[in-house]
Structures are given as C-alpha cells and as structure tokens.
Amino acid sequence: MTEILERRAAITGLGQSEVGRRLGRDPLDLTLDACLAAIEDAGLGREDVDGLATYPGAMPMPRGFSGAGIPEVQDALRLELRWYTGGIELPGQLGAVIDACLAVAAGLANHVLCFRSVWEASAQGGGGRGPAGGREGRLPRADGFMEWTLPFRAYSPANWVALYAQRHFHEYGTTREQLAQIALTARRNAAGNPKAVYRQPLSLDDYLAAPLISTPLCLYDCDVPVDGATALVVSRRELARDGPHPVVGVQAVGSAIRGRPSWDQWDDLTTMALRDAAAMLWERSDARPGDVDVAELYDGFSFLALAWLEALGFCGRGEGGGFVEGGARIAREGELPLNTQGGQLSGGRLHGFGFLHEACLQLRGDGGARQVPGSPRLAVAAAGGGPLAGCLLLERA
Amino acid sequence: MAPSPLRILPRIHPGNAHFWQGGAAGELRFLRCAACRTWLHPPAPRCPQCLGRELAPEAVSGRGRVVSFTINHKAWVPGEDQPYAIVLVELAEQPGLRLMSNLVGCPPEAARIGLEVRVRFEDCGEAFVPLFEPVDDP
Ligand SMILES: [Zn+2]
C-alpha cells in the first residue's frame, strides 16, 4: 500500500475565542483570539507559522457565515507564509484541515494555522436564521443549486436535511424519540462546557413539545447560530514532539464523494456524501470503528450526526435509531461518547471546526469537567451534510 | 393555478427555459440524449451516460411518485402560509429522474412516501412552476 501521507501530520495547537449569541465583536478580532491562542498552545510564535488554511475564505454573503479570510489574518498577524489555502469547494468544513495535513506532509509548510470563524448570531440579529437566498427588497431570482430549491419554498437546509430524515424514518422505522437522543445527549454534555450556549437541562418531553420546523425535525434538531472562532495548528509530525502537549497524530482522512454532488440528486436518500468520506477513512486505516473511543460528529441538524454514526460503521446501515435509543451508548460514560462539548446543537454553530477541536482536547485529556473517562486514544472528527463531507481519524501518540 | 406572490422564481436562460416554460404548453420537459435516450436533470451540456452532445427537451408524462417529503412549519419568509409540503418526486420515465417540488391539491398531511402524483403548473408569468398533486383525490 502506498504511504498514508496524512500520518506525517499532527495537531499541535488548539485555540478558541469566546463563543456566544450576539457578542457584537469585530469578527476578525474574534478570529485572531482563536488563532493566537492556538499558536501559543502549540508552544510556537507567530514567526513559526508558515502556512494558513481556512474554510470558506472571505465571503460577504450570507452575512456572518465567514468572519475572516486568509489575507486579513495573514496581514493582521504579519505572517510569512510558504503555503496557504482558503475556499468553500472542499470536502466539508474540515477539508481545509485535510489540505493542511497534506501541505505539511509534502514539506510545503511546517506549521499550518487553520481557522474557521462565524458571527451568524450578530448578523442575524434577533430575527433568527433567514432563508438561504436572502430577501431584501424585491424578490431575487434563484440561480445555481437554489434554482431547484427556492421556487419550491425549500428555503433552508432544515428542509433539505428533513427530506433525508423522513426517508430514513420510512425505510428503517427511525423515530423522533430516537433522534431526540442526539439533541438530549448534546445538551447533557453542554453542561460541562462553559462556552456552550444552551446548558440548562432538556427533557424528552421538552423535545417532543417543541415547535416543528420541517418534519420530522423540530426546533431542537437544529443547531444554534453563534459568534465565535476556532483555530488549530497542524504541524509536521516530527516537529510535534517538541510541543507542550501530548501529540495528536492524524491517522487517516476521508474526503471522498462518489455520488452526485447535490442535496436533491443524491442516489441514496438515507445517506449523503458522508457515506463515501467515511468509507474512505476506514480504507486508510487498520483501526476499526470499534476501536474509536470518542466521536465528534457534525450535528448542524441532529439527523446528520445519526447519519455519520451509520456511515462510520459504529452501527449498521439503518440502525442509527436503535444505536442511540435511550442515550446510554452515546453518553459521556457510554461505549461511544458523542459530541462531548455539546455539539453545535447546544454548544453553538462553530461550523465543523468545533468537533475537531473537541476531539483533540479529549485525546489530550484536557476535557476538564467533560473529559471522557478511560484516557481515550482514538477519536473521529467529522463535518458536513448533504454533498459536503470530510472526516479525520486521530490518535494520541 | 394562480401564482403565489411570494414564490421566488428562477433566473431563466436558454439552458433552462425548456424546463421553466414548458408548463405554458402543459408539458414538463427535461433534456434527453438522442443517442442513449437518458433523461437529464438538472440540464447539462453533455449526456452524463454516453457524453453525447445531442440533447433536446422532451416532455415526460408528468406522472411520478413521492420518494420523500417534509412538511414545513417555520415561516422563513414573512407573510407565507404554513404549513406546506415539500416533496421529492421521482418521475415515472426513469429511475432517479427526480426533482424537488411542492405537493398541492390536498392537505400537507396527505404527503407520504410512495404517493402517486401528477404535475400541474403554477403560472408565474415568466415561469411555470411544476407542482404535484395526488393522482387520486384524497
Ligand atoms: Zn447519452
């Protein structure tokens, strides 16, 4: 077998800004908080950072979706770069980190600072999340992918994910009570995360009584927009030994998409691109799903975490509902602790990078009140839904 | 069908006019490959099966079945009525020939996977939006 090149990469630094609803802060400033914290955490100085990677890069619209692009951060920190990348056409949000792993493996850089920042809570004000197309003034004309959604009043990813969830319910008998466990587990875990947005207890009755958004999804199946930034330093593995923390090595990545890159044209309406990314991950590792000690799986909508659980082989296809039923198996003390920081459902929508940050924190044993017992050695971090999907298998060396 | 004032319309161009304006003639049209007879959606410059370039719009029967649905309850746009049913419809002509749409002509609660539907068009002037109704009245 050819060398699994991403194993030449390690995650050596973790940083996160304050996280909250409508912080009202300059998004670049928030981004720099996270970046500087990650650099310091890695035991490095600004002069050591020679790579920069982000998702999705600077984007004026939709407002709040991107807090900073590559040039702003480079200039603000006066970084001298050998390699950089920022873009949205990637295997999910973590595609930027996968790129960074390959850049250090190829010798293009030694230490790549990776960041993702959002200010969606401030951008959306008190009005909640708007439609995906934007609606100021006269009605816009739908274009691109939106041509096939907006004319049918399918404005939100909540609608698009709901179509998959409904099909899963239909084919496999999955229930709202089962799906609820993703949200309830996240809420319990959020209690151990001081930065989490929603920390008050949530019961199954609360969940079932919540307003429906787009059946079968209710309010608590949808994540919460926040302001906040997450950053990580990806280093060449041989340089990681000199850092102040236990080495978190990258064991394998998954970036595949074999089906049509679309929400509505995907072949199997109970899976998404995460099916292919997850399969690729295991093709690149001798480890098996049963070896994983902690799973940090994207829950922009609860159903996405359920779909990732199945795709990654933690249970059989269609068995996700039964796997999470009752919640014991995915609890912090369970056989597969899930979304230990509260996910995006209760922690806040840090958009993918929060899961990778948390996986590394857990492997280092730095989870504090939410640390999973038993010194976890192997973790999966995964992000994306619909045609977006990317994942990493991480190990404590 | 009378247009709903809030429906967002597509930007019409030569590549998609057959789809969005076929309803003026009561037809739901997709591109079809002259060589291998594959139906395409969304429109593309070449057939994804045989890479043939000879593609022309052709009407389908307008019959299909619901392969998934969701009943939207949230007001994403002020002034819109709730709830309403969003459906994924697979056309009878070809496995996987599928589009998103709305279920009309019945209460949203009538939506179910497997429901047999047929197209009807909402005349929005520059576009005729293909919507679907149950074949048998509920
Ligand atoms: Zn052909």
Coordinates of C-alpha atoms and ligand atoms in Angstrom, one line a residue:
Chain A
M1 CA 0.0 0.0 0.0
T2 CA 1.2 3.5 -0.7
E3 CA 2.1 5.6 2.3
I4 CA -0.8 7.1 4.2
L5 CA 0.7 10.6 3.9
E6 CA -1.6 12.3 6.3
R7 CA 0.2 10.4 9.1
R8 CA 3.1 12.8 8.7
A9 CA 0.8 15.5 10.2
A10 CA -0.1 16.2 13.8
I11 CA -2.4 18.7 15.5
T12 CA -0.2 20.6 18.0
G13 CA -2.2 23.7 18.9
L14 CA -5.8 24.4 19.8
G15 CA -7.5 27.8 20.2
Q16 CA -11.0 29.1 20.6
S17 CA -12.4 32.6 21.1
E18 CA -15.2 33.4 23.4
V19 CA -18.4 31.9 22.0
G20 CA -21.8 33.4 22.3
R21 CA -25.0 34.9 21.0
R22 CA -24.5 38.3 19.5
L23 CA -21.2 39.2 21.0
G24 CA -21.2 42.3 18.8
R25 CA -17.4 42.0 18.4
D26 CA -15.3 42.5 15.3
P27 CA -15.2 39.1 13.6
L28 CA -11.6 39.5 12.6
D29 CA -10.8 40.3 16.2
L30 CA -12.6 37.1 17.3
T31 CA -10.7 35.1 14.7
L32 CA -7.4 36.5 16.0
D33 CA -8.3 35.5 19.5
A34 CA -8.6 31.9 18.4
C35 CA -5.5 32.0 16.1
L36 CA -3.2 33.5 18.8
A37 CA -4.5 31.0 21.4
A38 CA -3.7 28.1 19.0
I39 CA -0.2 29.4 18.2
E40 CA 0.6 29.8 21.9
D41 CA -1.0 26.4 22.8
A42 CA 1.4 24.8 20.3
G43 CA 4.3 26.4 22.0
L44 CA 5.1 28.5 18.9
G45 CA 5.4 32.1 18.0
R46 CA 4.0 33.9 15.0
E47 CA 7.3 33.6 13.3
D48 CA 7.0 29.8 13.3
V49 CA 3.7 29.7 11.4
D50 CA 4.4 29.3 7.7
G51 CA 1.0 28.0 6.5
L52 CA -2.6 29.2 6.7
A53 CA -5.8 27.4 5.8
T54 CA -9.5 28.2 6.3
Y55 CA -13.0 27.4 5.2
P56 CA -14.7 29.1 3.4
G57 CA -12.5 32.1 2.9
A58 CA -13.8 35.7 3.0
M59 CA -17.5 35.8 2.0
P60 CA -19.6 39.0 2.3
M61 CA -22.8 36.9 1.9
P62 CA -24.5 35.3 3.7
R63 CA -23.6 37.8 6.4
G64 CA -22.0 36.2 9.4
F65 CA -21.0 33.0 7.5
S66 CA -17.3 34.0 7.4
G67 CA -15.5 36.1 10.0
A68 CA -12.2 36.4 8.1
G69 CA -10.4 35.3 5.1
I70 CA -6.7 34.4 4.5
P71 CA -5.3 37.8 3.6
E72 CA -6.9 39.5 6.6
V73 CA -5.4 37.1 9.0
Q74 CA -2.1 36.9 7.4
D75 CA -1.8 40.7 7.4
A76 CA -3.1 41.2 10.9
L77 CA -0.5 38.8 12.2
R78 CA 2.1 39.7 9.6
L79 CA 2.7 36.0 8.9
E80 CA 5.3 35.0 6.4
L81 CA 3.7 32.1 4.6
R82 CA 5.1 29.4 2.4
W83 CA 1.7 27.9 1.7
Y84 CA -2.0 28.9 2.2
T85 CA -5.5 27.9 1.1
G86 CA -9.0 29.2 1.6
G87 CA -12.1 28.1 -0.1
I88 CA -15.5 26.6 0.0
E89 CA -15.4 23.9 -2.6
L90 CA -13.9 21.4 -0.3
P91 CA -14.8 18.1 1.3
G92 CA -16.8 19.9 4.0
Q93 CA -15.5 22.4 6.5
L94 CA -12.7 20.2 7.6
G95 CA -11.4 19.9 4.1
A96 CA -9.3 22.9 4.9
V97 CA -7.6 20.9 7.7
I98 CA -7.1 17.9 5.4
D99 CA -5.4 20.2 2.9
A100 CA -3.2 21.5 5.7
C101 CA -2.2 17.9 6.7
L102 CA -1.1 17.3 3.1
A103 CA 0.8 20.5 2.9
V104 CA 2.9 19.7 5.9
A105 CA 3.3 16.1 4.7
A106 CA 4.6 17.4 1.4
G107 CA 7.0 19.7 3.1
L108 CA 5.3 22.9 1.8
A109 CA 5.0 24.1 5.4
N110 CA 6.0 23.2 8.9
H111 CA 3.1 24.7 10.9
V112 CA -0.2 25.5 9.3
L113 CA -2.6 27.6 11.2
C114 CA -6.2 26.5 10.4
F115 CA -9.2 28.6 11.4
R116 CA -13.0 28.9 11.0
S117 CA -14.9 31.9 12.3
V118 CA -18.5 32.8 12.3
W119 CA -20.6 35.7 13.5
E120 CA -24.0 34.5 12.4
A121 CA -25.7 35.3 15.7
S122 CA -24.8 39.0 15.4
A123 CA -25.5 39.1 11.6
Q124 CA -29.0 37.6 12.1
G125 CA -29.9 40.0 14.9
G126 CA -33.0 38.9 16.8
G127 CA -34.7 37.6 13.7
G128 CA -33.4 34.1 13.6
R129 CA -31.9 32.4 10.6
G130 CA -33.3 33.8 7.3
P131 CA -33.9 32.0 4.1
A132 CA -30.8 30.8 2.2
G133 CA -31.5 33.1 -0.7
G134 CA -31.7 36.5 1.1
R135 CA -34.8 38.6 0.7
E136 CA -34.0 42.3 0.8
G137 CA -36.2 44.4 -1.4
R138 CA -37.8 42.8 -4.5
L139 CA -37.7 39.1 -4.8
P140 CA -34.3 37.7 -6.0
R141 CA -34.0 35.3 -8.9
A142 CA -32.8 31.8 -7.9
D143 CA -29.7 30.6 -9.5
G144 CA -27.3 27.7 -9.3
F145 CA -28.4 25.0 -6.9
M146 CA -31.0 27.4 -5.4
E147 CA -32.8 27.3 -8.8
W148 CA -34.1 23.8 -7.7
T149 CA -35.0 24.6 -4.1
L150 CA -36.2 28.2 -3.7
P151 CA -39.0 28.1 -6.3
F152 CA -40.4 25.3 -4.2
R153 CA -40.2 27.2 -0.9
A154 CA -37.4 24.8 0.3
Y155 CA -35.5 27.8 1.7
S156 CA -33.5 26.2 4.4
P157 CA -31.0 23.4 4.9
A158 CA -33.5 22.3 7.5
N159 CA -35.9 21.4 4.7
W160 CA -33.2 19.6 2.7
V161 CA -32.0 17.6 5.7
A162 CA -35.6 16.8 6.6
L163 CA -36.1 15.1 3.3
Y164 CA -33.3 12.7 4.2
A165 CA -34.5 12.2 7.8
Q166 CA -38.1 11.4 6.6
R167 CA -36.8 8.8 4.2
H168 CA -34.7 7.3 6.9
F169 CA -37.7 7.1 9.2
H170 CA -39.7 5.5 6.4
E171 CA -37.1 2.9 5.4
Y172 CA -35.8 1.9 8.8
G173 CA -38.5 2.9 11.3
T174 CA -36.4 5.5 12.9
T175 CA -38.5 7.6 15.4
R176 CA -38.4 11.1 16.8
E177 CA -37.8 9.7 20.2
Q178 CA -34.7 8.0 18.9
L179 CA -33.5 11.1 17.0
A180 CA -34.1 13.1 20.2
Q181 CA -31.2 11.4 21.9
I182 CA -28.7 13.2 19.7
A183 CA -30.1 16.5 21.0
L184 CA -30.5 15.4 24.6
T185 CA -27.0 13.9 24.7
A186 CA -25.6 17.2 23.4
R187 CA -27.5 19.2 26.0
R188 CA -26.2 17.0 28.8
N189 CA -22.7 17.3 27.6
A190 CA -23.0 21.1 27.2
A191 CA -23.4 21.4 30.9
G192 CA -19.7 20.6 31.1
N193 CA -18.7 23.2 28.6
P194 CA -18.6 26.7 30.0
K195 CA -18.7 28.2 26.4
A196 CA -21.8 26.2 25.4
V197 CA -24.8 28.4 24.5
Y198 CA -27.6 26.1 25.9
R199 CA -26.7 24.5 29.2
Q200 CA -30.0 24.2 31.0
P201 CA -31.4 20.6 31.2
L202 CA -33.6 19.4 28.3
S203 CA -36.0 16.5 28.6
L204 CA -37.5 14.2 26.1
D205 CA -40.9 15.8 26.9
D206 CA -39.4 19.3 26.1
Y207 CA -38.1 18.0 22.9
L208 CA -41.4 16.4 21.8
A209 CA -43.3 19.5 22.7
A210 CA -41.0 21.9 20.8
P211 CA -42.3 23.6 17.6
L212 CA -41.8 21.6 14.4
I213 CA -39.5 23.2 11.9
S214 CA -39.7 20.8 9.0
T215 CA -41.0 17.4 9.7
P216 CA -39.6 15.2 11.2
L217 CA -37.2 17.9 12.6
C218 CA -38.2 20.2 15.4
L219 CA -36.5 23.2 16.9
Y220 CA -34.1 21.1 19.0
D221 CA -32.9 19.2 15.9
C222 CA -31.4 22.4 14.5
D223 CA -28.2 24.0 15.7
V224 CA -27.9 27.5 17.1
P225 CA -26.0 30.3 15.3
V226 CA -23.3 31.9 17.4
D227 CA -20.4 34.2 17.1
G228 CA -17.1 32.5 17.7
A229 CA -13.9 31.3 16.1
T230 CA -11.9 28.1 16.3
A231 CA -8.3 27.5 15.3
L232 CA -5.8 24.6 15.2
V233 CA -2.2 24.3 14.3
V234 CA -1.3 21.4 12.0
S235 CA 2.4 20.6 12.2
R236 CA 4.8 18.2 10.6
R237 CA 4.8 15.2 12.9
E238 CA 8.5 15.2 13.6
L239 CA 8.2 18.8 14.8
A240 CA 5.3 17.9 17.1
R241 CA 7.5 16.1 19.7
D242 CA 8.8 19.5 20.9
G243 CA 5.4 20.8 21.7
P244 CA 4.0 21.2 25.2
H245 CA 1.1 18.8 24.8
P246 CA 0.7 15.1 24.0
V247 CA 0.9 14.6 20.3
V248 CA -2.4 14.2 18.5
G249 CA -1.5 12.4 15.3
V250 CA -3.6 12.2 12.2
Q251 CA -4.2 8.6 11.4
A252 CA -6.4 8.8 8.3
V253 CA -8.7 11.2 6.5
G254 CA -11.8 10.7 4.4
S255 CA -12.7 13.1 1.6
A256 CA -14.5 11.0 -1.0
I257 CA -17.7 11.8 -2.8
R258 CA -18.8 9.3 -5.4
G259 CA -22.4 10.2 -5.7
R260 CA -23.8 13.3 -7.4
P261 CA -22.7 16.4 -5.6
S262 CA -26.2 17.6 -4.7
W263 CA -28.8 17.7 -2.0
D264 CA -31.7 16.6 -4.2
Q265 CA -29.9 14.3 -6.7
W266 CA -28.0 12.1 -4.3
D267 CA -28.6 8.4 -5.1
D268 CA -29.5 7.1 -1.6
L269 CA -31.8 9.3 0.4
T270 CA -30.8 7.8 3.7
T271 CA -27.2 8.7 3.3
M272 CA -25.3 11.7 1.9
A273 CA -21.7 12.3 0.9
L274 CA -20.7 11.4 4.4
R275 CA -21.2 7.7 3.3
D276 CA -18.3 8.0 0.9
A277 CA -16.0 10.1 3.1
A278 CA -16.5 7.7 6.0
A279 CA -15.8 4.6 3.8
M280 CA -12.6 6.2 2.6
L281 CA -11.4 6.9 6.2
W282 CA -11.5 3.2 7.0
E283 CA -9.8 2.2 3.8
R284 CA -6.8 4.3 5.0
S285 CA -6.5 2.8 8.5
D286 CA -6.1 -0.6 10.1
A287 CA -8.2 0.6 13.0
R288 CA -11.8 -0.4 13.1
P289 CA -14.9 1.5 14.3
G290 CA -14.9 -0.5 17.5
D291 CA -11.5 0.9 18.4
V292 CA -12.8 4.5 18.5
D293 CA -13.0 6.0 22.0
V294 CA -14.8 9.2 21.3
A295 CA -16.8 10.5 18.3
E296 CA -17.3 14.2 17.5
L297 CA -19.8 14.2 14.6
Y298 CA -21.4 17.1 12.9
D299 CA -24.8 18.0 14.2
G300 CA -25.8 21.1 12.3
F301 CA -29.0 19.0 12.3
S302 CA -29.4 16.1 14.7
F303 CA -30.0 13.7 11.8
L304 CA -26.6 14.4 10.3
A305 CA -24.9 13.0 13.4
L306 CA -27.1 9.9 13.2
A307 CA -26.1 9.5 9.5
W308 CA -22.4 9.9 10.4
L309 CA -22.8 7.2 13.1
E310 CA -24.0 4.8 10.5
A311 CA -21.6 5.9 7.7
L312 CA -18.6 5.5 10.1
G313 CA -19.7 1.9 10.9
F314 CA -20.5 2.5 14.6
C315 CA -23.7 0.6 13.8
G316 CA -25.1 -1.0 10.7
R317 CA -26.9 0.9 8.0
G318 CA -30.3 1.9 9.1
E319 CA -29.5 1.0 12.7
G320 CA -28.7 4.5 13.9
G321 CA -32.0 5.0 15.6
G322 CA -31.6 1.8 17.7
F323 CA -28.0 2.6 18.4
V324 CA -28.8 5.9 20.1
E325 CA -32.1 4.8 21.7
G326 CA -32.2 5.7 25.3
G327 CA -28.9 7.6 25.0
A328 CA -26.8 5.4 27.2
R329 CA -24.5 4.2 24.5
I330 CA -23.5 7.7 23.3
A331 CA -23.3 9.3 26.7
R332 CA -20.0 10.6 28.1
E333 CA -19.7 7.4 30.1
G334 CA -21.0 5.2 27.4
E335 CA -19.3 3.0 24.9
L336 CA -19.1 5.7 22.3
P337 CA -19.2 9.2 23.8
L338 CA -20.7 11.6 21.2
N339 CA -20.3 15.3 20.9
T340 CA -18.8 15.8 24.3
Q341 CA -18.8 19.6 24.1
G342 CA -22.5 19.8 23.4
G343 CA -22.2 19.7 19.6
Q344 CA -23.5 22.6 17.6
L345 CA -27.0 21.8 18.8
S346 CA -26.3 23.1 22.3
G347 CA -22.7 24.3 22.1
G348 CA -23.2 26.6 19.2
R349 CA -22.7 26.5 15.4
L350 CA -18.9 26.8 15.2
H351 CA -19.3 25.1 11.9
G352 CA -17.3 21.9 11.8
F353 CA -14.1 23.0 13.4
G354 CA -15.5 22.8 16.9
F355 CA -15.7 19.0 16.5
L356 CA -12.1 18.6 15.6
H357 CA -11.1 21.0 18.4
E358 CA -13.0 18.9 20.9
A359 CA -11.7 15.6 19.6
C360 CA -8.1 16.8 20.1
L361 CA -8.9 18.2 23.6
Q362 CA -10.3 14.8 24.6
L363 CA -7.3 12.9 23.3
R364 CA -5.0 15.2 25.2
G365 CA -7.0 14.6 28.4
D366 CA -7.8 18.3 28.6
G367 CA -11.6 17.9 28.5
G368 CA -12.0 19.1 32.1
A369 CA -15.5 18.6 33.5
R370 CA -16.5 16.9 30.3
Q371 CA -13.4 14.7 29.8
V372 CA -14.5 11.2 28.9
P373 CA -13.1 8.5 31.2
G374 CA -10.5 6.0 30.3
S375 CA -7.9 8.1 28.6
P376 CA -9.2 7.9 25.1
R377 CA -6.6 7.1 22.4
L378 CA -8.6 7.2 19.2
A379 CA -11.2 9.7 18.1
V380 CA -13.1 10.6 14.9
A381 CA -14.0 14.2 14.0
A382 CA -16.4 14.6 11.1
A383 CA -18.1 17.5 9.5
G384 CA -20.6 18.2 6.8
G385 CA -24.0 17.2 5.4
G386 CA -25.6 16.8 2.0
P387 CA -22.9 17.0 -0.6
L388 CA -20.3 18.2 1.9
A389 CA -18.4 15.7 4.0
G390 CA -14.9 15.3 5.4
C391 CA -13.5 13.4 8.4
L392 CA -10.3 12.7 10.3
L393 CA -9.3 9.7 12.5
L394 CA -7.0 11.0 15.3
E395 CA -4.8 9.2 17.7
R396 CA -2.9 10.1 20.8
A397 CA 0.6 9.0 20.2
Chain B
M1 CA -53.2 27.7 -10.8
A2 CA -53.0 31.3 -9.6
P3 CA -49.5 32.3 -8.7
S4 CA -48.5 32.7 -5.1
P5 CA -47.0 36.2 -4.8
L6 CA -44.1 35.2 -2.7
R7 CA -42.7 32.3 -4.8
I8 CA -39.1 33.0 -5.7
L9 CA -38.6 32.4 -9.4
P10 CA -35.6 31.1 -11.2
R11 CA -33.4 33.2 -13.4
I12 CA -34.5 32.0 -16.9
H13 CA -31.8 31.5 -19.5
P14 CA -31.5 29.4 -22.7
G15 CA -30.2 26.4 -20.8
N16 CA -33.3 26.1 -18.5
A17 CA -36.2 27.7 -20.4
H18 CA -37.5 24.4 -21.6
F19 CA -38.0 23.3 -18.0
W20 CA -39.4 26.5 -16.6
Q21 CA -41.6 27.5 -19.6
G22 CA -42.8 24.1 -20.8
G23 CA -45.7 24.5 -18.5
A24 CA -47.2 27.1 -20.8
A25 CA -47.9 24.2 -23.1
G26 CA -48.9 22.0 -20.2
E27 CA -45.6 20.0 -20.5
L28 CA -43.0 19.0 -18.0
R29 CA -39.8 18.9 -20.1
F30 CA -36.3 17.6 -19.5
L31 CA -33.3 17.3 -21.7
R32 CA -33.0 13.9 -23.3
C33 CA -30.0 12.3 -25.0
A34 CA -30.7 11.4 -28.7
A35 CA -28.1 8.7 -28.6
C36 CA -28.8 6.7 -25.5
R37 CA -32.2 8.2 -24.5
T38 CA -31.1 9.1 -21.0
W39 CA -33.1 11.9 -19.3
L40 CA -31.0 14.7 -17.7
H41 CA -31.7 16.8 -14.6
P42 CA -30.6 19.4 -14.0
P43 CA -29.7 20.4 -17.5
A44 CA -26.1 19.9 -18.7
P45 CA -24.3 20.4 -21.9
R46 CA -23.4 16.7 -22.4
C47 CA -25.1 13.4 -21.6
P48 CA -23.6 12.1 -18.3
Q49 CA -24.0 8.5 -19.6
C50 CA -22.6 8.5 -23.1
L51 CA -21.2 12.0 -23.2
G52 CA -23.3 12.7 -26.3
R53 CA -23.9 16.3 -27.2
E54 CA -27.2 15.8 -29.0
L55 CA -29.6 16.8 -26.3
A56 CA -33.1 18.1 -26.8
P57 CA -36.0 18.9 -24.5
E58 CA -38.7 16.3 -24.4
A59 CA -41.9 16.1 -22.4
V60 CA -42.4 13.4 -19.7
S61 CA -45.8 12.1 -18.7
G62 CA -45.8 14.3 -15.6
R63 CA -46.6 11.2 -13.5
G64 CA -44.4 10.1 -10.7
R65 CA -44.2 9.2 -7.0
V66 CA -43.1 10.9 -3.9
V67 CA -39.8 9.5 -2.7
S68 CA -39.5 11.8 0.3
F69 CA -41.3 14.8 1.8
T70 CA -41.2 17.2 4.6
I71 CA -43.9 19.4 6.0
N72 CA -42.5 22.9 6.6
H73 CA -43.9 24.6 9.7
K74 CA -41.5 27.5 10.0
A75 CA -42.1 30.9 8.5
W76 CA -38.8 31.5 6.7
V77 CA -40.4 34.4 4.7
P78 CA -42.9 36.8 6.4
G79 CA -46.4 36.5 5.1
E80 CA -46.2 33.0 3.8
D81 CA -48.8 30.5 4.8
Q82 CA -47.8 27.4 6.9
P83 CA -47.6 24.5 6.9
Y84 CA -46.9 23.3 3.4
A85 CA -45.4 20.1 1.9
I86 CA -42.1 19.9 0.1
V87 CA -41.7 16.7 -1.9
L88 CA -39.0 14.9 -3.8
V89 CA -40.7 13.4 -6.8
E90 CA -39.3 10.7 -9.0
L91 CA -40.7 10.8 -12.5
A92 CA -42.1 7.6 -14.0
E93 CA -39.8 7.8 -17.0
Q94 CA -36.5 6.9 -15.4
P95 CA -35.2 5.7 -12.0
G96 CA -33.5 8.6 -10.3
L97 CA -35.1 11.3 -12.6
R98 CA -36.0 13.4 -9.6
L99 CA -36.9 16.9 -8.6
M100 CA -37.9 18.9 -5.6
S101 CA -41.4 20.4 -5.6
N102 CA -44.5 21.1 -3.6
L103 CA -47.5 18.8 -3.0
V104 CA -50.7 20.7 -3.8
G105 CA -54.3 19.9 -4.2
C106 CA -54.5 18.2 -0.8
P107 CA -53.7 19.0 2.8
P108 CA -50.0 18.8 3.5
E109 CA -50.7 16.0 5.9
A110 CA -51.6 13.8 2.9
A111 CA -48.0 13.7 1.9
R112 CA -46.5 10.2 2.2
I113 CA -43.7 8.3 0.6
G114 CA -45.0 6.3 -2.3
L115 CA -47.8 8.6 -3.1
E116 CA -48.6 8.7 -6.8
V117 CA -48.7 12.2 -8.2
R118 CA -49.1 14.1 -11.4
V119 CA -47.8 17.5 -12.4
R120 CA -49.7 20.7 -12.5
F121 CA -48.3 24.1 -13.2
E122 CA -48.4 27.4 -11.3
D123 CA -48.4 30.2 -13.9
C124 CA -46.0 32.8 -12.5
G125 CA -45.7 34.7 -15.8
E126 CA -42.1 34.2 -16.8
A127 CA -42.0 30.8 -15.3
F128 CA -44.5 27.9 -14.9
V129 CA -43.5 26.2 -11.7
P130 CA -44.2 22.4 -11.8
L131 CA -46.1 21.3 -8.7
F132 CA -47.6 17.9 -8.0
E133 CA -51.0 16.7 -6.8
P134 CA -52.2 13.3 -5.8
V135 CA -53.4 11.2 -8.7
D136 CA -56.4 10.0 -6.6
D137 CA -58.1 12.8 -4.7
P138 CA -57.6 12.2 -1.0
Ligands
ZN1 ZN -26.4 9.6 -23.8

